[in-house]
Tab-separated table of C-alpha atoms in Angstrom:
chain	number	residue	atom	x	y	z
N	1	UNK	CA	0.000	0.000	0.000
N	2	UNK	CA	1.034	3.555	-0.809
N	3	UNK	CA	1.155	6.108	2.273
N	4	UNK	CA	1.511	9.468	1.031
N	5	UNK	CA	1.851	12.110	4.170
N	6	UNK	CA	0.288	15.568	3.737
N	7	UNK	CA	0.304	18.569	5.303
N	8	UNK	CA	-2.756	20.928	5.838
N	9	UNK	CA	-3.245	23.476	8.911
N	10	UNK	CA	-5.109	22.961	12.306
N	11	UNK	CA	-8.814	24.310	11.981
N	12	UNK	CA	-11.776	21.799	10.908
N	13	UNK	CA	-11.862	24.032	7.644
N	14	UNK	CA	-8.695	22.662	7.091
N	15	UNK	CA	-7.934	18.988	7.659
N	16	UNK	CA	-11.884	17.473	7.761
N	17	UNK	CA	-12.854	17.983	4.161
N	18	UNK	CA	-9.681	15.988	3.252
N	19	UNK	CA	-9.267	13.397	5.669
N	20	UNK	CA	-13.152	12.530	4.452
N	21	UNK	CA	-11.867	12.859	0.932
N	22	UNK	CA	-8.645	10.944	1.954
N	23	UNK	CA	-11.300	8.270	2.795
N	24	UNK	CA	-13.579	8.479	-0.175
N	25	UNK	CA	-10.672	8.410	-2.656
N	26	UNK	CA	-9.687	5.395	-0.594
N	27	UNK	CA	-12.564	3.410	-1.582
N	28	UNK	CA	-12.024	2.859	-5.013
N	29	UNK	CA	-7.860	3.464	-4.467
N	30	UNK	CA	-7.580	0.194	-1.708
N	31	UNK	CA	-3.917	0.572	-2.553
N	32	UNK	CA	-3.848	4.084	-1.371
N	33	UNK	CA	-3.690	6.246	1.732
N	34	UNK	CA	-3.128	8.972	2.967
N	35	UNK	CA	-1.664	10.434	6.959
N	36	UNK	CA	-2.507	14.356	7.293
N	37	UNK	CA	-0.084	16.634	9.672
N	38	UNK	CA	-1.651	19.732	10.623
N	39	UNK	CA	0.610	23.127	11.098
N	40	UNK	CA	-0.703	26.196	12.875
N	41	UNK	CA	-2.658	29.270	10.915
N	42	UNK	CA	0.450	31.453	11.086
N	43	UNK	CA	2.989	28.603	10.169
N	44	UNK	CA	0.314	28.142	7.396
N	45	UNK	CA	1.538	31.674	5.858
N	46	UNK	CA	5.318	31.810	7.344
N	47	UNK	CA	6.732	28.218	7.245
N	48	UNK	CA	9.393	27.693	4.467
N	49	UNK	CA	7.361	25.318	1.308
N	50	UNK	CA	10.922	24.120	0.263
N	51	UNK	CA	10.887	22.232	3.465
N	52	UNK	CA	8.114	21.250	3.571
N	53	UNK	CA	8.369	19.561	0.280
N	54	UNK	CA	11.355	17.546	1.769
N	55	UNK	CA	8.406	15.831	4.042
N	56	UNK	CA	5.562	15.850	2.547
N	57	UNK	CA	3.794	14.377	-0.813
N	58	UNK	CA	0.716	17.141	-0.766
N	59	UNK	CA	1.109	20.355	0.797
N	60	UNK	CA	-1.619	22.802	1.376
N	61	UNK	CA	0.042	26.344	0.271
N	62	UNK	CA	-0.611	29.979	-0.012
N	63	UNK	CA	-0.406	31.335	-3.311
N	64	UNK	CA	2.016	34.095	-2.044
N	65	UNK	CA	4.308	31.733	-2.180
N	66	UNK	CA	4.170	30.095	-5.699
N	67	UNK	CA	6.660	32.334	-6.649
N	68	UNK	CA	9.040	31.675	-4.686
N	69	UNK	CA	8.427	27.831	-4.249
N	70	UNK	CA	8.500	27.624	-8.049
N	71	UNK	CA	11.916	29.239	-8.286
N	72	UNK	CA	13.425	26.238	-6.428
N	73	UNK	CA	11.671	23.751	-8.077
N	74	UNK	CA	10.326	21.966	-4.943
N	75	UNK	CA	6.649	21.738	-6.485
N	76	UNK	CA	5.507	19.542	-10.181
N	77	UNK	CA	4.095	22.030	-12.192
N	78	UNK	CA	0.768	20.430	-12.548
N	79	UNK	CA	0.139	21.382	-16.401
N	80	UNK	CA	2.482	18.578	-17.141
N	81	UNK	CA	0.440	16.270	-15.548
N	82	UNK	CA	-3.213	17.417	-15.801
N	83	UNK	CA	-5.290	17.726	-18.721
N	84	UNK	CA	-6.144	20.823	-20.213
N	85	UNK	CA	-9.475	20.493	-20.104
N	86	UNK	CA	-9.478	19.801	-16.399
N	87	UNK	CA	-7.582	22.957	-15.731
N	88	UNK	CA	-9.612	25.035	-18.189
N	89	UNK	CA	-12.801	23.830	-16.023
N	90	UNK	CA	-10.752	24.966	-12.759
N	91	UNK	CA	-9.879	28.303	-14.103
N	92	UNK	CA	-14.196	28.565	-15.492
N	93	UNK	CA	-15.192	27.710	-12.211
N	94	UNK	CA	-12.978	29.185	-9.978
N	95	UNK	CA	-14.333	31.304	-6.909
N	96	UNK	CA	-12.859	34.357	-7.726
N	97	UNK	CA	-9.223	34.729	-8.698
N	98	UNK	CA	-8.764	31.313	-6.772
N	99	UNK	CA	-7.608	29.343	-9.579
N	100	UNK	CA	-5.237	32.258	-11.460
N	101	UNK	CA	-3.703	32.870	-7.585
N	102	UNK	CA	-1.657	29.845	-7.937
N	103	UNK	CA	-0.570	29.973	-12.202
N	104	UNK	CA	3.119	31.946	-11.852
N	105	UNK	CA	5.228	32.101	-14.931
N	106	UNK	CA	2.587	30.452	-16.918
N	107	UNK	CA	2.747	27.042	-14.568
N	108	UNK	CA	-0.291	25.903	-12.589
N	109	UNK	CA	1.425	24.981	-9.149
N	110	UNK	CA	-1.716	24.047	-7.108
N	111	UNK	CA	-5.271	23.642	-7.290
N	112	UNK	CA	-7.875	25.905	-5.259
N	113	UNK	CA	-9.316	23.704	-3.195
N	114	UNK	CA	-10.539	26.301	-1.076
N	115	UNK	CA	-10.919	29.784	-1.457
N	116	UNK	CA	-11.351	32.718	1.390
N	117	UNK	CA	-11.211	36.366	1.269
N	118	UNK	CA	-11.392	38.942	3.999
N	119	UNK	CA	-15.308	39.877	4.337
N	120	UNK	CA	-17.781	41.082	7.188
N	121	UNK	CA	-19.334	39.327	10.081
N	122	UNK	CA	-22.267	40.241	12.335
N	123	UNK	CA	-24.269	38.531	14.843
N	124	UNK	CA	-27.814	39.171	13.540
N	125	UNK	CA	-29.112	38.725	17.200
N	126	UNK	CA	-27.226	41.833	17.625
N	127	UNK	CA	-27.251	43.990	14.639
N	128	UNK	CA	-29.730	44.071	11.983
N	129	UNK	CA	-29.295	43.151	8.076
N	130	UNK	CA	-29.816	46.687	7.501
N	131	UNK	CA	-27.714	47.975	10.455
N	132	UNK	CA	-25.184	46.001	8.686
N	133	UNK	CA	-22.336	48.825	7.461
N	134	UNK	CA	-21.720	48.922	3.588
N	135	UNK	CA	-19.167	51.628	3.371
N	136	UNK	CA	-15.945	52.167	5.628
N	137	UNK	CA	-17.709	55.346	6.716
N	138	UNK	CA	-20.842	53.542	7.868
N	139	UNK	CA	-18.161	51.366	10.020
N	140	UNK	CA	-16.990	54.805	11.947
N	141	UNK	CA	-20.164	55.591	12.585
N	142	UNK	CA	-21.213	52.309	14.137
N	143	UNK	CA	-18.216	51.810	15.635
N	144	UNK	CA	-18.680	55.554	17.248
N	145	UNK	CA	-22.167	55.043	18.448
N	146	UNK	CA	-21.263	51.353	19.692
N	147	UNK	CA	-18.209	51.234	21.944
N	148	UNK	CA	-16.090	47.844	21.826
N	149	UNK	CA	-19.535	46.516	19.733
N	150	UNK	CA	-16.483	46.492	16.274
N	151	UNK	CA	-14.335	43.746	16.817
N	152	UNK	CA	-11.580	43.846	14.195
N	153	UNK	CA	-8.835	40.634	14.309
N	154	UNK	CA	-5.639	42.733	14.041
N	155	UNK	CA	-2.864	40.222	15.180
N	156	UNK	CA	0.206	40.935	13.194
N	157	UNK	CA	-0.799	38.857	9.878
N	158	UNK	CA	-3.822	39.921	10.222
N	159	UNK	CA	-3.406	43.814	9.903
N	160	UNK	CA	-1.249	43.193	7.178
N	161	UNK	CA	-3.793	41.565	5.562
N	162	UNK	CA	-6.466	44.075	6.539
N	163	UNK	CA	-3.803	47.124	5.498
N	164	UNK	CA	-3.380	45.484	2.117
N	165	UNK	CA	-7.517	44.843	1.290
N	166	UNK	CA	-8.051	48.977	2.582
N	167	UNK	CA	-5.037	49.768	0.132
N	168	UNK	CA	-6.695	47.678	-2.819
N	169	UNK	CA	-10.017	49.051	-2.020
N	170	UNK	CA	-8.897	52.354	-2.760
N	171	UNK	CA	-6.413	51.313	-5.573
N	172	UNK	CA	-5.767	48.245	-6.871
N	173	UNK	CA	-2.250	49.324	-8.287
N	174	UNK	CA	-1.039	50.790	-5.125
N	175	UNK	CA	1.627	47.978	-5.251
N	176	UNK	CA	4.544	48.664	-7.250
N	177	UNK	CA	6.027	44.882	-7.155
N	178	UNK	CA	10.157	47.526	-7.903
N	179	UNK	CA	9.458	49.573	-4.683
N	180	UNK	CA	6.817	48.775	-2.814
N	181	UNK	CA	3.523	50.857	-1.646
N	182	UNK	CA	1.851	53.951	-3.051
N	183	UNK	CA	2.271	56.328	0.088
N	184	UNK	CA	-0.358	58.276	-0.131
N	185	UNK	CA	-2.579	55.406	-0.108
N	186	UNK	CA	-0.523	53.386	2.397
N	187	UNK	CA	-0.604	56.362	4.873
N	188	UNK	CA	-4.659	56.524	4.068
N	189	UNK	CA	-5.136	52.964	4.874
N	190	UNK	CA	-2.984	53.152	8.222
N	191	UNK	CA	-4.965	56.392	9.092
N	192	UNK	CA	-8.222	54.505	9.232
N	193	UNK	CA	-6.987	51.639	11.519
N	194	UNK	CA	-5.650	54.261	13.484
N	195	UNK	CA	-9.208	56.211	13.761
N	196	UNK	CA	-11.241	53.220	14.619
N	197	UNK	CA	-8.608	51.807	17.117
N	198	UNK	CA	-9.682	53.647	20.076
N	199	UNK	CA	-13.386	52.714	19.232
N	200	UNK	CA	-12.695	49.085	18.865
N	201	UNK	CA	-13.241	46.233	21.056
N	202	UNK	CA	-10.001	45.681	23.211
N	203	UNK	CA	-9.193	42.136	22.146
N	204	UNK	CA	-8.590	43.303	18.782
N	205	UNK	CA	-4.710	43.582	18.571
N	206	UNK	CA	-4.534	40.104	20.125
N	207	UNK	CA	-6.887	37.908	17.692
N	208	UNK	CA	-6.909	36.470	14.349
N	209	UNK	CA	-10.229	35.451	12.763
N	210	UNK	CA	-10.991	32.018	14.767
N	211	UNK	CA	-10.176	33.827	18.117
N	212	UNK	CA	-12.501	37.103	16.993
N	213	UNK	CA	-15.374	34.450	15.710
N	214	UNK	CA	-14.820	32.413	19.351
N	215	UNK	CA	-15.316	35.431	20.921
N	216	UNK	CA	-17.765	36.880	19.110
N	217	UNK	CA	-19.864	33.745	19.186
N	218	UNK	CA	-19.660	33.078	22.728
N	219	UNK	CA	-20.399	36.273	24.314
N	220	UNK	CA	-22.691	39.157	23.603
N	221	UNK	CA	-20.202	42.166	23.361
N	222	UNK	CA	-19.147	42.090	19.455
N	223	UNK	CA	-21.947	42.536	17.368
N	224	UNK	CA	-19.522	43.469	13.806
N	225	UNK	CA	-16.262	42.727	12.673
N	226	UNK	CA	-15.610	44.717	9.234
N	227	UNK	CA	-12.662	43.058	7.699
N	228	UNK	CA	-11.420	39.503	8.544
N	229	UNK	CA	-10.938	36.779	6.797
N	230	UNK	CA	-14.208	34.352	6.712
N	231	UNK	CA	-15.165	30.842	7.717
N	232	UNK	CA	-18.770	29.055	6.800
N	233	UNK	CA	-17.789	27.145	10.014
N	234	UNK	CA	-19.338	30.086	12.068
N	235	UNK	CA	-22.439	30.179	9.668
N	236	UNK	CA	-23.032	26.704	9.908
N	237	UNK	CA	-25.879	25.406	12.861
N	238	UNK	CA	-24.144	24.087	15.769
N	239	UNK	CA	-20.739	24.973	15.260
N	240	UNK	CA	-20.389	27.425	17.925
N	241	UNK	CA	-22.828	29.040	20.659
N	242	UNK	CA	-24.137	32.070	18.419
N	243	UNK	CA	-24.623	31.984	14.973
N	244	UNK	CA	-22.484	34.458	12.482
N	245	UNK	CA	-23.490	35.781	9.339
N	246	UNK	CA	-21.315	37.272	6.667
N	247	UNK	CA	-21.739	39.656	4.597
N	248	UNK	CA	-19.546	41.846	1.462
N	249	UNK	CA	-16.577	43.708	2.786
N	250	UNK	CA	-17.460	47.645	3.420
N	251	UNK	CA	-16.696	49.496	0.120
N	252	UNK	CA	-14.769	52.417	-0.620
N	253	UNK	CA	-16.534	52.650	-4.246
N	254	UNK	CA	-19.991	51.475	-5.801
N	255	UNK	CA	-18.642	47.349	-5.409
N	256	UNK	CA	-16.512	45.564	-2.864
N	257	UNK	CA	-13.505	46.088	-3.875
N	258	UNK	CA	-9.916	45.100	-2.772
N	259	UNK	CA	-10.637	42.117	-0.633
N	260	UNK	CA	-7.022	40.407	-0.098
N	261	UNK	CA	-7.404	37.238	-1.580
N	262	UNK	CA	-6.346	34.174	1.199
N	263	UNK	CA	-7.988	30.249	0.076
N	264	UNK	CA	-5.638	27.262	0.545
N	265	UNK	CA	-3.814	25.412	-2.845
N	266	UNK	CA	-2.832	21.815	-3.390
N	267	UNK	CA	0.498	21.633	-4.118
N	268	UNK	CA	2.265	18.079	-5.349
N	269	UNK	CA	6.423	17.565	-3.937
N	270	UNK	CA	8.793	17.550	-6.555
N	271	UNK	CA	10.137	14.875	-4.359
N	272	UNK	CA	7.302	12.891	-3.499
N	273	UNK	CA	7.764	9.247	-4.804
N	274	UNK	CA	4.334	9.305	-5.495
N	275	UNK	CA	3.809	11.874	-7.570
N	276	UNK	CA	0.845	10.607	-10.043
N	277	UNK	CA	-1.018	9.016	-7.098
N	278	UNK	CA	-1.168	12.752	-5.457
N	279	UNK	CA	-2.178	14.233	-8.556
N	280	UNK	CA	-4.890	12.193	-8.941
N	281	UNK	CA	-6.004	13.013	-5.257
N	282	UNK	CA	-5.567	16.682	-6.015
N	283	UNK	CA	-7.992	16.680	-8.979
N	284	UNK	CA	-10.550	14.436	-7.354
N	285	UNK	CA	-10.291	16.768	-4.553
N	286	UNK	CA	-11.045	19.835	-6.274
N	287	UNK	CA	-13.381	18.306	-9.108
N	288	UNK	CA	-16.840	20.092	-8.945
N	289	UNK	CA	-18.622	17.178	-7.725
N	290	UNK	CA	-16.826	16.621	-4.486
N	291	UNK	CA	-16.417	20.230	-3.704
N	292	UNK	CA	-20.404	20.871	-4.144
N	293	UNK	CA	-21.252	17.941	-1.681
N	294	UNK	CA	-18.000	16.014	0.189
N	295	UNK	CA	-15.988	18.944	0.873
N	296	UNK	CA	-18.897	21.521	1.836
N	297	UNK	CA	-20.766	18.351	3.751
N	298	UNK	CA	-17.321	17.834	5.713
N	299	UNK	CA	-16.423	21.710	7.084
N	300	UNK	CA	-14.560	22.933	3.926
N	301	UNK	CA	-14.447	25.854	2.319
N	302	UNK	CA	-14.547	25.151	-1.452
N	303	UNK	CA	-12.541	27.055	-4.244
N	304	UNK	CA	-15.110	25.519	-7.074
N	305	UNK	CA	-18.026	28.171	-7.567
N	306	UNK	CA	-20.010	25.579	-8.461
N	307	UNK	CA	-20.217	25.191	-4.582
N	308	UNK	CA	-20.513	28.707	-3.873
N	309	UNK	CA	-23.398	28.926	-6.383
N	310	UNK	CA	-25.113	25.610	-4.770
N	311	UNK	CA	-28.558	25.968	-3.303
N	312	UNK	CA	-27.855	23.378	-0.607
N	313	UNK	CA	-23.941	24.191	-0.009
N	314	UNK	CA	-25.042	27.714	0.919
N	315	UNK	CA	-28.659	26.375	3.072
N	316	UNK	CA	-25.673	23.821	5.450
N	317	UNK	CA	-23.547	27.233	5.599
N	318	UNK	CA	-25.787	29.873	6.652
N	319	UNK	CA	-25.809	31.527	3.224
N	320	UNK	CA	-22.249	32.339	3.274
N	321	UNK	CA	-21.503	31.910	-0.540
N	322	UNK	CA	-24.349	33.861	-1.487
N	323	UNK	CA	-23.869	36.856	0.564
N	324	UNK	CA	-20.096	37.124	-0.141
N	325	UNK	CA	-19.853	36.158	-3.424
N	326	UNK	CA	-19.215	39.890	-4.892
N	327	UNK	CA	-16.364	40.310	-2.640
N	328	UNK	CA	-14.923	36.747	-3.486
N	329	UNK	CA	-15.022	38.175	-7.594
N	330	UNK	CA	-13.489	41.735	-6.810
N	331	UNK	CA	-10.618	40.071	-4.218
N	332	UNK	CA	-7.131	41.163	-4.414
N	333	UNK	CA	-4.033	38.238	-5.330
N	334	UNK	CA	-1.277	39.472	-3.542
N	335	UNK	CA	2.036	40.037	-5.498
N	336	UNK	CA	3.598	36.506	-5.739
N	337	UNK	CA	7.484	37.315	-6.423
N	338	UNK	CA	10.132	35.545	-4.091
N	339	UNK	CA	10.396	38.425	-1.802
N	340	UNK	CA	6.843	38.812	-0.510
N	341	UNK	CA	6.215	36.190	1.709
N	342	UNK	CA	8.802	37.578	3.827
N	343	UNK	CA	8.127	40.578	3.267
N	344	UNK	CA	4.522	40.612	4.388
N	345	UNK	CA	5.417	38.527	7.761
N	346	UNK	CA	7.923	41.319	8.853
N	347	UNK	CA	5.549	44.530	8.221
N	348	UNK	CA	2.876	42.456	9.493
N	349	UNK	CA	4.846	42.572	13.199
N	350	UNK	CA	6.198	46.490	12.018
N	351	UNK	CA	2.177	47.826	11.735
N	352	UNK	CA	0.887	45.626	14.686
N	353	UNK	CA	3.908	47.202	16.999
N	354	UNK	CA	2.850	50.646	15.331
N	355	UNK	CA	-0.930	50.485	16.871
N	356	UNK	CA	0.601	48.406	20.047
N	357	UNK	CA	2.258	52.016	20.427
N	358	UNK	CA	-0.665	54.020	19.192
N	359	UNK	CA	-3.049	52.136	21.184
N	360	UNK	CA	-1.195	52.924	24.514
N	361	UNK	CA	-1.424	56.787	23.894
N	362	UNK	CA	2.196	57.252	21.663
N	363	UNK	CA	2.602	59.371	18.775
N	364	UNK	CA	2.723	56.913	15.894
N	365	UNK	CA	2.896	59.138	11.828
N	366	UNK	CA	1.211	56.985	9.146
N	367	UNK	CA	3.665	58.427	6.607
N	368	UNK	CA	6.409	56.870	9.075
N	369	UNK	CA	4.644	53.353	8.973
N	370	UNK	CA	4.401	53.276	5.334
N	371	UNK	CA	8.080	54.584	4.884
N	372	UNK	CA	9.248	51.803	7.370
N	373	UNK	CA	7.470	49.380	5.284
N	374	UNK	CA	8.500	50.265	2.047
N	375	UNK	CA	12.215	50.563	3.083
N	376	UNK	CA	11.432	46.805	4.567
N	377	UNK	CA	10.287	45.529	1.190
N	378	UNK	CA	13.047	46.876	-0.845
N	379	UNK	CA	15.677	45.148	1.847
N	380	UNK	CA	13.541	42.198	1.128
N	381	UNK	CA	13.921	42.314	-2.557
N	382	UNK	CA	17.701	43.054	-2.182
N	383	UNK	CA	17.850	40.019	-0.051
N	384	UNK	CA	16.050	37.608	-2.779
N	385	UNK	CA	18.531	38.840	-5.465
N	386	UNK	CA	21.822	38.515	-3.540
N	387	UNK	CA	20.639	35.139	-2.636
N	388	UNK	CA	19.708	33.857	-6.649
């Protein structure tokens, strides 16, 4: 028998829907089987792929790092070994920019088995569909009237990733991939997590998403969280104390623009003995059949819009697909050259120690933020070529 070993991350979203498929695929693969590891959210974003792929057969990636990963040729470029077809179906069904996310340099280096983007939450116990904010300005004005009631998941990662969907909101070329962030809409973006900080609730520098959702599911005090990324687990009955419904990020224009793009990609080792047996996996996995019904039925998040379009898929998941779906199409892919991965992790910690500092009464500039960060991508870059 064949034992491949994957590696996914540690929430139900992320190692249920394939362990069941694991088991399915099993059934008509006797010869076949696969043992999941499970790495934390932020190790999910941060770890190294390249060593990864010294471990592991399948790897569960972020598409940050395809470019990167694909530069030292630790991952099978999956065109060689799908069919065209297959992948043209991916790329016509694809939840968003899912699918493209993970092409670099014309090479398709995983498959969007699940897709995410940073959207709204509410408690509708606590605020009303209509009290629901659909402009940032809406969100000051809430947050304003309602003390603590704006929870806002701004752990390091996190208010990266919420500083990067503001930015794209208000321009989606604010990212020059030779120097790094428009300032003027860099120092805008900072300027608005600085206004709502004092307004927000007080957890808010110490959460990502699953510890904002716990909380905000299990007590009464955070009625709204504007910008994080989202999980049908909290939509779905039963899952946690309180309900949570989700709704389009808050606009800056007419649409919901600028979303930062996150989702989860099947990636095959380069040095995985097993590399057709994965493959196979990977494209039952993310075939429209099992993500519509196996992968939804099983906690998963699914990258095929067929699923997000599903009448039943979005009935077990508390409407979720429905009611984000604009955002999903208007998301934001992150650059994907070999220097942003690190890149984003340090001015992830940089911003979160800026409204550490600016949250305990200090005199923190936007323009300095943004002129720390850019200086810190363009070391970054520096770093990449010396080391090619």
């Amino acid at each position: 028998m064949a034992t491949l070993r994957g590696m996914t991350w540690d929430h139900v979203r992320g190692y249920a829907p394939l362990e069941a498929a694991a088991g399915k695929f099993g059934e008509t693969r006797p010869d076949f089987e696969i043992v999941w590891d499970r790495r934390s959210l932020k190790d999910f974003g941060d770890y190294p792929v390249d060593e990864l792929a010294r471990q592991y057969d399948i790897i569960m990636i972020d598409h940050p790092h395809v470019g990167i990963s694909s530069g030292q040729n630790v991952l099978v470029p999956l065109d060689d070994r799908i069919p065209a077809a297959y992948l043209q179906d991916q790329e016509i069904n694809s939840a968003g920019p899912s699918h493209q996310s993970y092409k670099w340099e014309g090479r398709q280096w995983a498959l969007a088995v699940d897709a995410a983007a940073q959207v709204a939450a509410y408690r509708p116990d606590l605020l009303s569909e209509r009290e629901v904010p659909r402009t940032w300005q809406q969100v000051r004005e809430l947050a304003r009237s309602r003390p603590g009631a704006v929870g806002w998941p701004l752990c390091p990662t996190d208010a990266m990733c919420s500083f990067l969907s503001l930015c794209a909101g208000s321009d989606p070329a604010f990212f020059d991939e030779r120097v790094g962030i428009d300032p003027a809409v860099g120092e805008a973006a900072v300027a608005l997590i600085f206004e709502l900080l004092p307004h927000l609730h007080p957890t808010s520098l110490d959460f990502n998403p699953i510890g904002m959702y716990d909380r905000m599911a299990a007590g009464n005090d955070i009625a709204y969280v504007p910008c994080a990324f989202g999980y049908t687990n909290y939509a779905r009955r039963g899952f946690a104390p309180k309900r949570l419904r989700f709704a389009d990020i808050p606009a800056t224009s007419l649409e919901p623009r600028g979303s930062l793009l996150g989702g989860v990609g099947m990636a095959i080792s380069a040095y995985s003995p097993h590399i057709q047996l994965a493959v196979e996996f990977a494209m039952f996995v993310a075939s429209g059949d099992a993500q519509r019904t196996l992968y939804v039925e099983n906690g998963g998040q699914p990258g095929h819009a067929g699923a997000w379009r599903d009448a039943a898929a979005n009935e077990t998941c508390g409407g979720f697909f429905a009611d984000t779906t604009r955002t999903m199409e208007f998301s934001y892919v992150r650059p994907r050259n070999p220097a942003f991965p690190s890149f984003q992790e340090q001015a992830g910690a940089l911003l979160h120690e800026a409204l550490r500092k600016r949250s305990g009464g200090e005199a923190v500039a936007a323009s300095g933020v943004v002129r720390a960060m850019n200086l810190l991508y363009r070391e970054c870059l520096a770093a990449q070529s010396a080391f090619r």
